[in-house]
Amino acid sequence: MEQVLSVLYGVSGCAATVLYVPQILRYHRDHSARQSISLLTWSGWIMVTLVTVLYAFFVVKSPLFASVAACNAIAQLIVLGYGLAARQRQWLGSSGQ
């Protein structure tokens, strides 16, 4: 049972990472959609995911578990980056008026 759950965790973690792709593509294509990204929420998710990476690596001692979580963190950072870029454009645009 433990092995089955380990495999399921790995598969679901990889699936979660892949599921970020449509959202990332949306933000890549639609600049106005980036304004709706909650910087607080995505920053919080990234922090929680980074704790998961550290836990997986140092406590569970599972590089695979840590890698899956790290892939999710990378996808989350990409989304946060789009949100930050949108805010930067907004702030720079409004300061020039």
Backbone as a ProteinNet text record, in pm:
[ID]
protein_1_A
[PRIMARY]
MEQVLSVLYGVSGCAATVLYVPQILRYHRDHSARQSISLLTWSGWIMVTLVTVLYAFFVVKSPLFASVAACNAIAQLIVLGYGLAARQRQWLGSSGQ
[TERTIARY]
82.4	0	86.6	194.3	282.9	345.4	383	444.3	342.4	220.7	115.1	91.1	84.4	64.1	181.9	301.6	419.6	412.3	373.1	359.7	248.4	136.5	25.2	65.3	143.1	188.5	276.4	368.4	456.4	378.9	284.1	202.5	116.4	53.4	-32.9	48.9	169.3	255.6	297.4	330.6	366.4	245.5	129.3	6.7	-23.4	-3.7	-28.1	62.3	187.9	280.5	234.3	192.3	144.8	18	-64	-188.3	-165.3	-46	-13.8	3.7	38.9	73.3	-38.6	-164.7	-268.4	-282.5	-269.8	-280.8	-162.8	-43.8	75.5	63.1	15.2	-3.7	-106.4	-210.2	-311.6	-248.8	-167.7	-102.1	0.2	61.1	159	91.9	-26.6	-97.4	-181.6	-239	-335.9	-279.2	-221.7	-157.8	-257.6	-380.8	-480.1	-517.8	-508.6	-540.5	-440	-321	-215.7	-251.7	-335.2	-375.2	-452.7	-515.6	-598.1	-517.9	-388.9	-306.3	-288.8	-325.6	-309.2	-165.2	-89.1	50.8	62.7	-26.4	-23.4	-51	-154	-191.2	-80.8	-29.8	73.6	203.1	236	354.8	337.9	218.7	190.8	202.9	147.3	157.2	302.4	380.3	522	593.8	567.4	632.6	596.7	469.1	425.8	493.3	502.1	565.3	714	780.2	922.5	944.7	853.5	860.7	846.1	757.2	739.4	867.2	933.5	1060.1	1162.7	1177.2	1274.2	1239.3	1111.3	1066.2	1096.7	1065.4	1088.8	1236.9	1319.4	1462.6	1530.3	1500.9	1574	1508.6	1376.2	1308.1	1276.8	1207.9	1171	1291.2	1385.8	1506.5	1472.2	1379.5	1334.6	1359.6	1467	1491.9	1377.8	1311.8	1199.5	1084.9	1048.2	943	980.5	1104.8	1151.4	1147.9	1183.7	1185.1	1045.2	951	812.1	761.2	787.6	744.5	817.2	944.7	1022	967.3	924.5	864.5	737.9	659.1	540	579.1	684	730.2	775.2	841.8	886.6	766.2	665.1	544.6	476.6	471.7	411.2	490.9	623.4	708.2	685.1	660.1	631.8	503.3	400.2	274	296.7	368	396.2	475.3	568.2	646	558.1	459.6	365.5	287.6	246.5	173.9	259.5	384.5	475.8	504.3	521.4	546.9	428	307.3	187.7	181.2	213.7	210.4	318.9	435.3	545.1	505.8	444.7	398.5	294.2	204.8	99.1	160.9	254.3	316.8	399.8	474.5	556.4	469.6	360.5	269.9	199.7	160.5	88.6	182.3	309.6	402.4	447.9	430.6	472.1	368.2	252.6	145.2	153.4
-120.4	0	126.6	123.9	240.4	270.2	164.4	183.2	239.7	191	241.2	390.1	427.6	568.6	654.3	600.7	674.2	700	598.2	613.6	713.5	701.2	794.1	937.5	955.6	1090.4	1145.8	1065.4	1109.1	1145.7	1062	1087.1	1212	1224.3	1341.1	1469.8	1462	1579.8	1623.6	1527.6	1559.8	1614.3	1554.6	1602.9	1746	1774.8	1910.7	2010.9	1973.1	2061.8	2085.7	1980.3	1992.9	2079.3	2070.6	2148.2	2298.6	2339	2482.1	2536.7	2451.3	2496.2	2576.6	2531.4	2612.8	2751.8	2758.7	2888.4	2977.7	2921	2997.3	3047.6	2962.3	3004.8	3117.1	3109.5	3215.8	3347.9	3345.9	3469.4	3518	3424.6	3462.6	3536.8	3489.6	3547.2	3669.3	3668.8	3771.7	3858	3970	4058.3	4111.6	4134.1	4187.6	4085	3956.8	3852.6	3851	3899.2	3900.1	3989.6	4089.1	4180.4	4108.8	3997.2	3926.7	3831.2	3818	3727.3	3786.9	3711	3755.8	3730	3837.8	3823.8	3760.4	3796.6	3740.3	3590	3550.5	3408.8	3325	3367.4	3289	3287.3	3397.4	3398.7	3300	3296.1	3201.1	3057.2	3027.1	2890.7	2852.2	2947.2	2918.9	2889.4	2967.9	2944.6	2806.3	2770.6	2638.8	2528.1	2546.9	2447	2435.2	2546.6	2540.4	2466.8	2483	2404.9	2256.4	2224	2085	2030	2109.7	2066.5	2036.4	2126.7	2106.9	1985.2	1969.1	1853.4	1723.4	1721.7	1601.3	1567.1	1668.2	1644.7	1608.9	1683.3	1665.6	1569.7	1561.5	1474.4	1339.3	1341.4	1216.5	1157.4	1246.1	1206.3	1141.1	1206.6	1157.4	1263.1	1246.2	1341.1	1345.3	1231.5	1228.5	1316.2	1298.4	1378.3	1526.6	1557.9	1696.6	1751.9	1670.4	1714.8	1745.8	1661.1	1684.4	1815.6	1837.1	1961.2	2081.5	2064.7	2174.4	2212.5	2114.7	2144.7	2228.6	2196.6	2276.9	2418.6	2431.4	2564	2646.6	2583.5	2654.3	2706	2621.1	2664.1	2779.1	2770.9	2877.5	3007.4	2996.1	3114.6	3181.8	3101.5	3158.1	3240.9	3185.4	3259.6	3387.9	3377.2	3495.6	3598.3	3551.9	3642.5	3721	3654.7	3725.8	3831	3795.5	3891.5	4011.2	3986	4095	4184.2	4122.4	4199.8	4289.8	4238.1	4318.6	4437.1	4413.4	4522.6	4625.1	4577.8	4669.1	4760.9	4704.5	4786.2	4887.3	4840.7	4928.4	5041.6	5010	5111.4	5209.3	5157.3	5245	5333.8	5275.5	5352.4	5463.1	5437.4	5539	5643.5	5610.5	5708.8	5810.1	5777.1	5867.9	5973.3	5970.6	6063.7	6191.1
0	0	0	78.8	85.5	-50.4	-121.1	-252.6	-352.2	-345.2	-433.6	-407.3	-279.5	-245.9	-290.4	-281.9	-328	-477.9	-551.9	-697.2	-728.7	-659.7	-682.3	-649.8	-542.9	-509.3	-621	-668.6	-776.9	-901.9	-938	-1057.5	-1038.3	-921.9	-899.8	-892.3	-837.3	-833.5	-972.4	-1055.8	-1195	-1270	-1246.1	-1310.4	-1266.8	-1139	-1089.6	-1160.3	-1180.6	-1250.3	-1393.6	-1460.9	-1599	-1604.6	-1501.6	-1500.3	-1487.4	-1448.6	-1447.5	-1589.1	-1683.2	-1818.7	-1885.2	-1885.7	-1950.7	-1887.6	-1755	-1688.5	-1723.9	-1727.2	-1764.2	-1907.5	-1997.2	-2136.4	-2146.6	-2066.1	-2064.6	-2025.1	-1919.4	-1874.9	-1976.9	-2047.4	-2149.2	-2264.9	-2301.8	-2416.6	-2380.5	-2261.2	-2222.6	-2109.7	-2147.5	-2049.8	-1947.3	-1988.8	-1895	-1787.8	-1820.4	-1722	-1607.4	-1632.8	-1530.6	-1412.8	-1437.5	-1330	-1219.6	-1254.1	-1155.8	-1067.7	-1091.9	-1011.8	-872.4	-771.2	-633.4	-589.1	-570.9	-530.9	-392.6	-302	-167.1	-170.1	-242.5	-249.2	-311.6	-426	-493.4	-413.7	-347.3	-261.2	-146.5	-89.6	18.3	-28.2	-144.6	-196.4	-221.8	-271.3	-296.9	-166.1	-62.9	66.7	121.7	114.1	161.6	80.7	-49.3	-135	-104.5	-76.3	-41.4	90.5	185.6	309.6	277	184.9	142.2	80.7	-2.8	-64.3	44	139.3	247.8	332.5	364.1	441.5	367.1	239	158.5	152.1	139.8	123.8	256	362.1	487.3	586.1	589.3	685.1	622.7	510.1	443.2	369.4	333.6	260.4	126.2	57.5	-72	-179	-255.6	-364.1	-466	-487.9	-582	-531.2	-406.1	-342.9	-350	-317.3	-321.3	-463.6	-560.3	-700.3	-751.3	-716.3	-758.6	-699.7	-571.2	-507.2	-567.2	-598.3	-657.6	-795.1	-872.2	-1003.3	-986.7	-885.1	-857.7	-816.9	-737.3	-695.5	-815.6	-909.4	-1029.9	-1109.1	-1125.5	-1197.7	-1123.7	-991.7	-912.3	-924.8	-927.8	-944.5	-1079.8	-1182.1	-1314.4	-1309.3	-1246.5	-1233.9	-1153.8	-1042	-961.3	-1041.8	-1122	-1206.7	-1302.5	-1361	-1448.8	-1369.5	-1249.1	-1166.3	-1128.8	-1093.4	-1059	-1179.7	-1295.8	-1417.7	-1450.2	-1430.5	-1456.9	-1361.6	-1234.1	-1136	-1166.3	-1207.8	-1239.4	-1354.8	-1457.6	-1570.4	-1524.4	-1437.6	-1386.8	-1304.4	-1216	-1130.8	-1213.4	-1309.9	-1393.6	-1481.6	-1531.1	-1616.3	-1540.5	-1416.4	-1339.3	-1280.8	-1261.8	-1205.3	-1309.1	-1437.1	-1542.9	-1577.4	-1511.9	-1546.6	-1468
[MASK]
+++++++++++++++++++++++++++++++++++++++++++++++++++++++++++++++++++++++++++++++++++++++++++++++++

